[in-house]
Structures are given as C-alpha cells and as structure tokens.
Short mmCIF file of N, CA and C in Angstrom, two decimals:
data_model
loop_
_atom_site.label_atom_id
_atom_site.label_comp_id
_atom_site.label_asym_id
_atom_site.label_seq_id
_atom_site.Cartn_x
_atom_site.Cartn_y
_atom_site.Cartn_z
N MET W 1 -37.27 -38.11 -45.54
CA MET W 1 -37.12 -37.18 -46.64
C MET W 1 -36.51 -35.90 -46.09
N ASN W 2 -35.47 -35.43 -46.72
CA ASN W 2 -34.82 -34.20 -46.30
C ASN W 2 -35.41 -33.04 -47.08
N ALA W 3 -35.88 -32.08 -46.38
CA ALA W 3 -36.43 -30.89 -47.03
C ALA W 3 -35.46 -29.75 -46.85
N VAL W 4 -35.34 -28.94 -47.86
CA VAL W 4 -34.48 -27.77 -47.78
C VAL W 4 -35.36 -26.59 -47.46
N THR W 5 -35.01 -25.90 -46.39
CA THR W 5 -35.78 -24.73 -46.00
C THR W 5 -35.17 -23.51 -46.66
N PRO W 6 -35.95 -22.80 -47.46
CA PRO W 6 -35.40 -21.61 -48.10
C PRO W 6 -35.09 -20.52 -47.08
N ALA W 7 -34.15 -19.69 -47.41
CA ALA W 7 -33.81 -18.56 -46.54
C ALA W 7 -34.99 -17.61 -46.50
N PRO W 8 -35.22 -16.98 -45.35
CA PRO W 8 -36.33 -16.03 -45.27
C PRO W 8 -36.15 -14.91 -46.29
N ALA W 9 -37.24 -14.40 -46.77
CA ALA W 9 -37.21 -13.34 -47.78
C ALA W 9 -36.54 -12.09 -47.25
N THR W 10 -36.47 -11.94 -45.95
CA THR W 10 -35.88 -10.73 -45.37
C THR W 10 -34.41 -10.91 -45.00
N ALA W 11 -33.80 -12.03 -45.42
CA ALA W 11 -32.39 -12.25 -45.08
C ALA W 11 -31.53 -11.16 -45.70
N PRO W 12 -30.62 -10.60 -44.91
CA PRO W 12 -29.78 -9.53 -45.45
C PRO W 12 -28.81 -10.07 -46.50
N ALA W 13 -28.47 -9.24 -47.44
CA ALA W 13 -27.48 -9.59 -48.46
C ALA W 13 -26.11 -9.67 -47.81
N PRO W 14 -25.22 -10.48 -48.36
CA PRO W 14 -23.86 -10.54 -47.80
C PRO W 14 -23.22 -9.15 -47.79
N ALA W 15 -22.48 -8.89 -46.74
CA ALA W 15 -21.81 -7.59 -46.63
C ALA W 15 -20.69 -7.50 -47.65
N THR W 16 -20.57 -6.39 -48.28
CA THR W 16 -19.47 -6.16 -49.21
C THR W 16 -18.76 -4.88 -48.81
N THR W 17 -17.49 -4.86 -49.08
CA THR W 17 -16.71 -3.67 -48.80
C THR W 17 -16.37 -3.04 -50.13
N PRO W 18 -16.76 -1.79 -50.33
CA PRO W 18 -16.44 -1.16 -51.61
C PRO W 18 -14.93 -1.07 -51.81
N THR W 19 -14.51 -1.27 -53.03
CA THR W 19 -13.09 -1.14 -53.37
C THR W 19 -12.77 0.34 -53.48
N PRO W 20 -11.80 0.81 -52.69
CA PRO W 20 -11.48 2.23 -52.77
C PRO W 20 -10.91 2.60 -54.14
N THR W 21 -11.21 3.79 -54.57
CA THR W 21 -10.66 4.30 -55.82
C THR W 21 -9.24 4.76 -55.57
N PRO W 22 -8.29 4.29 -56.38
CA PRO W 22 -6.91 4.72 -56.17
C PRO W 22 -6.79 6.24 -56.30
N GLY W 23 -5.93 6.82 -55.49
CA GLY W 23 -5.72 8.27 -55.52
C GLY W 23 -4.92 8.68 -56.75
N PRO W 24 -4.72 9.98 -56.90
CA PRO W 24 -3.96 10.47 -58.05
C PRO W 24 -2.55 9.87 -58.06
N GLY W 25 -2.12 9.41 -59.19
CA GLY W 25 -0.78 8.85 -59.33
C GLY W 25 -0.67 7.41 -58.88
N ALA W 26 -1.75 6.85 -58.30
CA ALA W 26 -1.70 5.47 -57.85
C ALA W 26 -1.87 4.52 -59.03
N VAL W 27 -1.31 3.35 -58.90
CA VAL W 27 -1.40 2.33 -59.94
C VAL W 27 -2.19 1.16 -59.38
N ARG W 28 -3.11 0.64 -60.15
CA ARG W 28 -3.86 -0.55 -59.74
C ARG W 28 -3.01 -1.77 -60.05
N TRP W 29 -2.80 -2.61 -59.05
CA TRP W 29 -1.98 -3.80 -59.21
C TRP W 29 -2.85 -5.01 -59.46
N ARG W 30 -2.35 -5.92 -60.30
CA ARG W 30 -3.00 -7.21 -60.51
C ARG W 30 -2.10 -8.29 -59.94
N SER W 31 -2.71 -9.37 -59.49
CA SER W 31 -1.92 -10.52 -59.07
C SER W 31 -2.17 -11.66 -60.04
N LEU W 32 -1.14 -12.43 -60.29
CA LEU W 32 -1.21 -13.54 -61.24
C LEU W 32 -0.47 -14.72 -60.62
N VAL W 33 -1.15 -15.86 -60.51
CA VAL W 33 -0.52 -17.07 -60.00
C VAL W 33 -0.43 -18.06 -61.15
N SER W 34 0.80 -18.44 -61.49
CA SER W 34 1.04 -19.36 -62.61
C SER W 34 1.36 -20.75 -62.08
N PRO W 35 1.00 -21.79 -62.84
CA PRO W 35 1.39 -23.15 -62.45
C PRO W 35 2.89 -23.34 -62.71
N PRO W 36 3.47 -24.44 -62.23
CA PRO W 36 4.87 -24.71 -62.55
C PRO W 36 5.07 -24.81 -64.06
N LEU W 37 6.04 -24.07 -64.56
CA LEU W 37 6.31 -24.01 -66.00
C LEU W 37 7.80 -24.17 -66.25
N PRO W 38 8.19 -24.59 -67.47
CA PRO W 38 9.61 -24.64 -67.80
C PRO W 38 10.23 -23.24 -67.69
N GLY W 39 11.51 -23.19 -67.40
CA GLY W 39 12.20 -21.91 -67.22
C GLY W 39 12.05 -20.96 -68.38
N VAL W 40 12.17 -21.47 -69.61
CA VAL W 40 12.07 -20.60 -70.78
C VAL W 40 10.67 -19.97 -70.86
N VAL W 41 9.64 -20.69 -70.45
CA VAL W 41 8.28 -20.15 -70.47
C VAL W 41 8.12 -19.12 -69.35
N ASN W 42 8.65 -19.40 -68.17
CA ASN W 42 8.59 -18.42 -67.07
C ASN W 42 9.25 -17.11 -67.48
N MET W 43 10.41 -17.19 -68.12
CA MET W 43 11.11 -15.96 -68.53
C MET W 43 10.35 -15.24 -69.64
N ALA W 44 9.69 -15.99 -70.52
CA ALA W 44 8.87 -15.36 -71.57
C ALA W 44 7.69 -14.61 -70.95
N TRP W 45 7.09 -15.19 -69.90
CA TRP W 45 6.01 -14.50 -69.18
C TRP W 45 6.53 -13.18 -68.60
N ASP W 46 7.68 -13.23 -67.94
CA ASP W 46 8.23 -12.02 -67.33
C ASP W 46 8.51 -10.95 -68.39
N GLN W 47 9.07 -11.36 -69.51
CA GLN W 47 9.35 -10.40 -70.59
C GLN W 47 8.05 -9.81 -71.14
N ALA W 48 7.04 -10.65 -71.33
CA ALA W 48 5.76 -10.16 -71.85
C ALA W 48 5.10 -9.20 -70.87
N LEU W 49 5.17 -9.50 -69.57
CA LEU W 49 4.58 -8.61 -68.57
C LEU W 49 5.33 -7.28 -68.50
N MET W 50 6.66 -7.31 -68.68
CA MET W 50 7.43 -6.06 -68.69
C MET W 50 7.04 -5.21 -69.89
N ALA W 51 6.90 -5.82 -71.05
CA ALA W 51 6.49 -5.08 -72.24
C ALA W 51 5.10 -4.50 -72.06
N ARG W 52 4.22 -5.27 -71.45
CA ARG W 52 2.85 -4.79 -71.21
C ARG W 52 2.85 -3.62 -70.23
N ALA W 53 3.67 -3.68 -69.20
CA ALA W 53 3.74 -2.58 -68.23
C ALA W 53 4.18 -1.30 -68.92
N ARG W 54 5.17 -1.41 -69.79
CA ARG W 54 5.63 -0.23 -70.53
C ARG W 54 4.54 0.34 -71.44
N ARG W 55 3.80 -0.57 -72.07
CA ARG W 55 2.79 -0.16 -73.04
C ARG W 55 1.51 0.36 -72.38
N THR W 56 1.07 -0.27 -71.28
CA THR W 56 -0.25 0.03 -70.71
C THR W 56 -0.19 0.72 -69.35
N GLY W 57 0.96 0.67 -68.67
CA GLY W 57 1.03 1.21 -67.32
C GLY W 57 0.54 0.24 -66.27
N GLU W 58 0.21 -0.98 -66.67
CA GLU W 58 -0.29 -1.99 -65.74
C GLU W 58 0.84 -2.54 -64.87
N ALA W 59 0.55 -2.79 -63.60
CA ALA W 59 1.51 -3.38 -62.68
C ALA W 59 1.00 -4.76 -62.27
N VAL W 60 1.92 -5.73 -62.20
CA VAL W 60 1.53 -7.11 -61.90
C VAL W 60 2.51 -7.73 -60.90
N LEU W 61 1.96 -8.38 -59.89
CA LEU W 61 2.73 -9.25 -59.00
C LEU W 61 2.43 -10.66 -59.46
N ARG W 62 3.45 -11.35 -59.95
CA ARG W 62 3.28 -12.72 -60.45
C ARG W 62 3.99 -13.69 -59.52
N VAL W 63 3.28 -14.74 -59.11
CA VAL W 63 3.84 -15.79 -58.27
C VAL W 63 3.85 -17.06 -59.11
N TYR W 64 4.99 -17.74 -59.13
CA TYR W 64 5.09 -18.92 -59.99
C TYR W 64 6.08 -19.94 -59.45
N ALA W 65 6.11 -21.10 -60.10
CA ALA W 65 7.03 -22.18 -59.74
C ALA W 65 7.68 -22.70 -61.02
N TRP W 66 8.65 -23.55 -60.84
CA TRP W 66 9.46 -24.07 -61.95
C TRP W 66 9.11 -25.54 -62.16
N ALA W 67 8.94 -25.94 -63.42
CA ALA W 67 8.56 -27.32 -63.75
C ALA W 67 9.71 -28.31 -63.52
N GLY W 68 10.92 -27.82 -63.48
CA GLY W 68 12.08 -28.68 -63.25
C GLY W 68 13.25 -27.82 -62.81
N PRO W 69 14.34 -28.44 -62.39
CA PRO W 69 15.50 -27.67 -61.96
C PRO W 69 15.97 -26.75 -63.09
N THR W 70 16.17 -25.49 -62.75
CA THR W 70 16.56 -24.50 -63.76
C THR W 70 17.58 -23.54 -63.17
N LEU W 71 18.66 -23.33 -63.89
CA LEU W 71 19.65 -22.32 -63.53
C LEU W 71 19.31 -21.08 -64.34
N SER W 72 18.94 -19.99 -63.64
CA SER W 72 18.66 -18.75 -64.36
C SER W 72 19.83 -17.79 -64.17
N LEU W 73 20.28 -17.25 -65.29
CA LEU W 73 21.42 -16.33 -65.30
C LEU W 73 20.92 -14.91 -65.39
N GLY W 74 21.55 -13.99 -64.67
CA GLY W 74 21.18 -12.58 -64.72
C GLY W 74 21.37 -11.99 -66.11
N ARG W 75 20.61 -10.99 -66.40
CA ARG W 75 20.61 -10.36 -67.73
C ARG W 75 22.01 -10.00 -68.22
N ASN W 76 22.82 -9.42 -67.37
CA ASN W 76 24.15 -8.95 -67.78
C ASN W 76 25.28 -9.85 -67.29
N GLN W 77 24.93 -11.01 -66.77
CA GLN W 77 25.94 -11.91 -66.23
C GLN W 77 26.74 -12.56 -67.35
N ARG W 78 28.04 -12.56 -67.18
CA ARG W 78 28.91 -13.23 -68.16
C ARG W 78 28.77 -14.73 -67.93
N ALA W 79 28.42 -15.46 -68.98
CA ALA W 79 28.16 -16.89 -68.84
C ALA W 79 29.07 -17.75 -69.71
N ARG W 80 29.60 -17.18 -70.77
CA ARG W 80 30.42 -17.97 -71.71
C ARG W 80 31.58 -18.63 -70.97
N GLY W 81 31.64 -19.95 -71.06
CA GLY W 81 32.73 -20.70 -70.44
C GLY W 81 32.57 -20.92 -68.95
N ALA W 82 31.56 -20.32 -68.33
CA ALA W 82 31.40 -20.46 -66.88
C ALA W 82 30.56 -21.68 -66.50
N TYR W 83 29.76 -22.19 -67.44
CA TYR W 83 28.87 -23.30 -67.14
C TYR W 83 29.00 -24.36 -68.22
N ASP W 84 28.95 -25.61 -67.82
CA ASP W 84 29.04 -26.74 -68.73
C ASP W 84 27.62 -27.13 -69.13
N LEU W 85 27.19 -26.72 -70.31
CA LEU W 85 25.82 -26.97 -70.76
C LEU W 85 25.51 -28.45 -70.86
N GLY W 86 26.46 -29.24 -71.34
CA GLY W 86 26.26 -30.68 -71.47
C GLY W 86 26.07 -31.35 -70.12
N ARG W 87 26.88 -30.97 -69.17
CA ARG W 87 26.77 -31.55 -67.82
C ARG W 87 25.46 -31.16 -67.16
N ALA W 88 25.06 -29.89 -67.34
CA ALA W 88 23.78 -29.44 -66.78
C ALA W 88 22.63 -30.23 -67.39
N ALA W 89 22.65 -30.39 -68.72
CA ALA W 89 21.59 -31.14 -69.40
C ALA W 89 21.56 -32.60 -68.93
N ALA W 90 22.73 -33.21 -68.74
CA ALA W 90 22.80 -34.59 -68.28
C ALA W 90 22.20 -34.76 -66.89
N ARG W 91 22.25 -33.71 -66.11
CA ARG W 91 21.68 -33.75 -64.76
C ARG W 91 20.24 -33.26 -64.73
N GLY W 92 19.70 -32.92 -65.90
CA GLY W 92 18.31 -32.48 -65.97
C GLY W 92 18.10 -31.03 -65.57
N VAL W 93 19.15 -30.23 -65.64
CA VAL W 93 19.06 -28.82 -65.26
C VAL W 93 19.00 -27.96 -66.53
N ALA W 94 17.91 -27.23 -66.69
CA ALA W 94 17.78 -26.30 -67.81
C ALA W 94 18.52 -25.01 -67.45
N ILE W 95 18.94 -24.27 -68.46
CA ILE W 95 19.60 -22.98 -68.23
C ILE W 95 18.88 -21.93 -69.05
N VAL W 96 18.51 -20.83 -68.38
CA VAL W 96 17.82 -19.72 -69.05
C VAL W 96 18.45 -18.40 -68.64
N ARG W 97 18.17 -17.38 -69.41
CA ARG W 97 18.63 -16.02 -69.11
C ARG W 97 17.42 -15.23 -68.61
N ARG W 98 17.57 -14.60 -67.43
CA ARG W 98 16.50 -13.75 -66.89
C ARG W 98 16.52 -12.39 -67.56
N PRO W 99 15.36 -11.74 -67.64
CA PRO W 99 15.33 -10.37 -68.16
C PRO W 99 15.78 -9.35 -67.11
N THR W 100 16.10 -9.82 -65.90
CA THR W 100 16.53 -8.94 -64.81
C THR W 100 17.99 -9.23 -64.47
N GLY W 101 18.57 -8.40 -63.65
CA GLY W 101 19.98 -8.53 -63.29
C GLY W 101 20.23 -9.56 -62.22
N GLY W 102 21.45 -9.50 -61.69
CA GLY W 102 21.84 -10.42 -60.63
C GLY W 102 22.69 -11.55 -61.15
N ARG W 103 22.99 -12.45 -60.25
CA ARG W 103 23.84 -13.61 -60.57
C ARG W 103 22.99 -14.85 -60.78
N ALA W 104 23.66 -15.95 -61.06
CA ALA W 104 22.98 -17.22 -61.31
C ALA W 104 22.21 -17.68 -60.08
N LEU W 105 21.02 -18.22 -60.33
CA LEU W 105 20.18 -18.79 -59.28
C LEU W 105 19.72 -20.17 -59.72
N LEU W 106 19.82 -21.14 -58.84
CA LEU W 106 19.29 -22.47 -59.14
C LEU W 106 17.89 -22.56 -58.54
N HIS W 107 16.90 -22.75 -59.40
CA HIS W 107 15.50 -22.83 -58.98
C HIS W 107 15.08 -24.30 -58.98
N HIS W 108 14.53 -24.75 -57.85
CA HIS W 108 14.05 -26.13 -57.76
C HIS W 108 13.22 -26.25 -56.49
N HIS W 109 12.01 -26.72 -56.61
CA HIS W 109 11.10 -26.88 -55.46
C HIS W 109 10.98 -25.58 -54.68
N GLU W 110 10.61 -24.51 -55.36
CA GLU W 110 10.49 -23.22 -54.70
C GLU W 110 9.34 -22.44 -55.33
N VAL W 111 8.97 -21.38 -54.66
CA VAL W 111 8.01 -20.42 -55.19
C VAL W 111 8.78 -19.15 -55.47
N THR W 112 8.57 -18.58 -56.64
CA THR W 112 9.27 -17.38 -57.08
C THR W 112 8.24 -16.30 -57.36
N TYR W 113 8.65 -15.04 -57.27
CA TYR W 113 7.74 -13.97 -57.65
C TYR W 113 8.46 -12.98 -58.55
N SER W 114 7.67 -12.29 -59.34
CA SER W 114 8.21 -11.19 -60.14
C SER W 114 7.25 -10.02 -60.01
N VAL W 115 7.81 -8.84 -60.09
CA VAL W 115 7.02 -7.61 -60.04
C VAL W 115 7.32 -6.85 -61.32
N THR W 116 6.28 -6.54 -62.07
CA THR W 116 6.44 -5.71 -63.26
C THR W 116 5.56 -4.49 -63.09
N ALA W 117 6.11 -3.33 -63.36
CA ALA W 117 5.38 -2.08 -63.18
C ALA W 117 5.97 -1.03 -64.12
N PRO W 118 5.19 0.01 -64.40
CA PRO W 118 5.72 1.07 -65.26
C PRO W 118 6.94 1.74 -64.62
N ASP W 119 7.82 2.28 -65.44
CA ASP W 119 9.03 2.94 -64.95
C ASP W 119 8.73 4.09 -64.01
N ALA W 120 7.67 4.84 -64.27
CA ALA W 120 7.39 6.06 -63.52
C ALA W 120 6.46 5.83 -62.34
N ILE W 121 6.46 4.64 -61.77
CA ILE W 121 5.57 4.37 -60.64
C ILE W 121 6.03 5.19 -59.43
N GLY W 122 5.08 5.80 -58.74
CA GLY W 122 5.40 6.66 -57.60
C GLY W 122 5.26 5.93 -56.28
N PRO W 123 5.68 6.56 -55.17
CA PRO W 123 5.63 5.91 -53.86
C PRO W 123 4.21 5.67 -53.37
N ASP W 124 3.22 6.37 -53.90
CA ASP W 124 1.84 6.17 -53.46
C ASP W 124 1.14 5.05 -54.22
N ALA W 125 1.83 4.39 -55.11
CA ALA W 125 1.20 3.36 -55.95
C ALA W 125 0.87 2.09 -55.18
N ILE W 126 1.57 1.84 -54.09
CA ILE W 126 1.33 0.62 -53.33
C ILE W 126 0.70 1.00 -52.01
N GLY W 127 -0.49 0.47 -51.78
CA GLY W 127 -1.19 0.70 -50.53
C GLY W 127 -1.87 -0.58 -50.10
N PRO W 128 -2.58 -0.55 -48.97
CA PRO W 128 -3.19 -1.78 -48.46
C PRO W 128 -4.22 -2.38 -49.40
N ASP W 129 -4.82 -1.58 -50.26
CA ASP W 129 -5.85 -2.08 -51.18
C ASP W 129 -5.38 -2.06 -52.62
N ALA W 130 -4.09 -2.00 -52.85
CA ALA W 130 -3.57 -1.82 -54.21
C ALA W 130 -3.66 -3.07 -55.06
N ILE W 131 -3.56 -4.25 -54.45
CA ILE W 131 -3.54 -5.48 -55.24
C ILE W 131 -4.93 -6.09 -55.27
N GLY W 132 -5.38 -6.40 -56.48
CA GLY W 132 -6.71 -7.01 -56.62
C GLY W 132 -6.74 -8.02 -57.69
#
C-alpha cells in the first residue's frame, strides 16, 4: 500500500517575485499566442488589436502561425495585375492584405509575430519586466 506523506505544516510557501509597478509613461505589455489560422483571420486579429491599442492604450506582442500557404501583401503595395489569383488558388495559396506596409511575403511553415501599441508609446515602455 502506498501512503502519501503530507508536507510538514511548517513547509515554506513557494517563493514569489513581486511584479514591479511600471514607471511613469510605461506601458504594460500583454503576450498572445494564437494557433495556426487562415490568413484572413490572422489579419483580422492584427486589425482588431491595432484598433484596441488606439482605443485603450494596450500594447500586445502576438505570436502566430498560418493554417496554410498565404501570400500577404503590404498595405500600400500595388497588387492589381501583379499576381494571378486563379493560379495562386489552384496551388492552394491564399492572398490577403496586411494592415502594415512592406512588400509581398509568402507565409508557410513559419512563426510570425505582430506588435500593436499606442502611437504615443515612449522609450521607457519596454523593459525587462514589461511583458506579462
């Protein structure tokens, strides 16, 4: 018979480290890990997080993956006539527009991140204990 021996009544509690209070002007960051999602859903998440940052001042580091091959086009990238939508679809490649700039990126079997933060974020907003 296996008996379980209870911990002594005087056993110390697990050590905890208090979370420092952010200084003036600092922003508390959140981290968000998303499962692999279709490109259109990933871009909707990024747009929603940007709107939330503007509205609430919240900053988020989001790490995510793509459910299938996806070509993401930069916000201001000229795309008309540059890509064959039928050929991409036949090859199983989705095409989406990013809410951010840059050129076309093919996402497949990778980990991607996005950072959303208020426009007026200062240099002291990111520190060793900023993300929680």
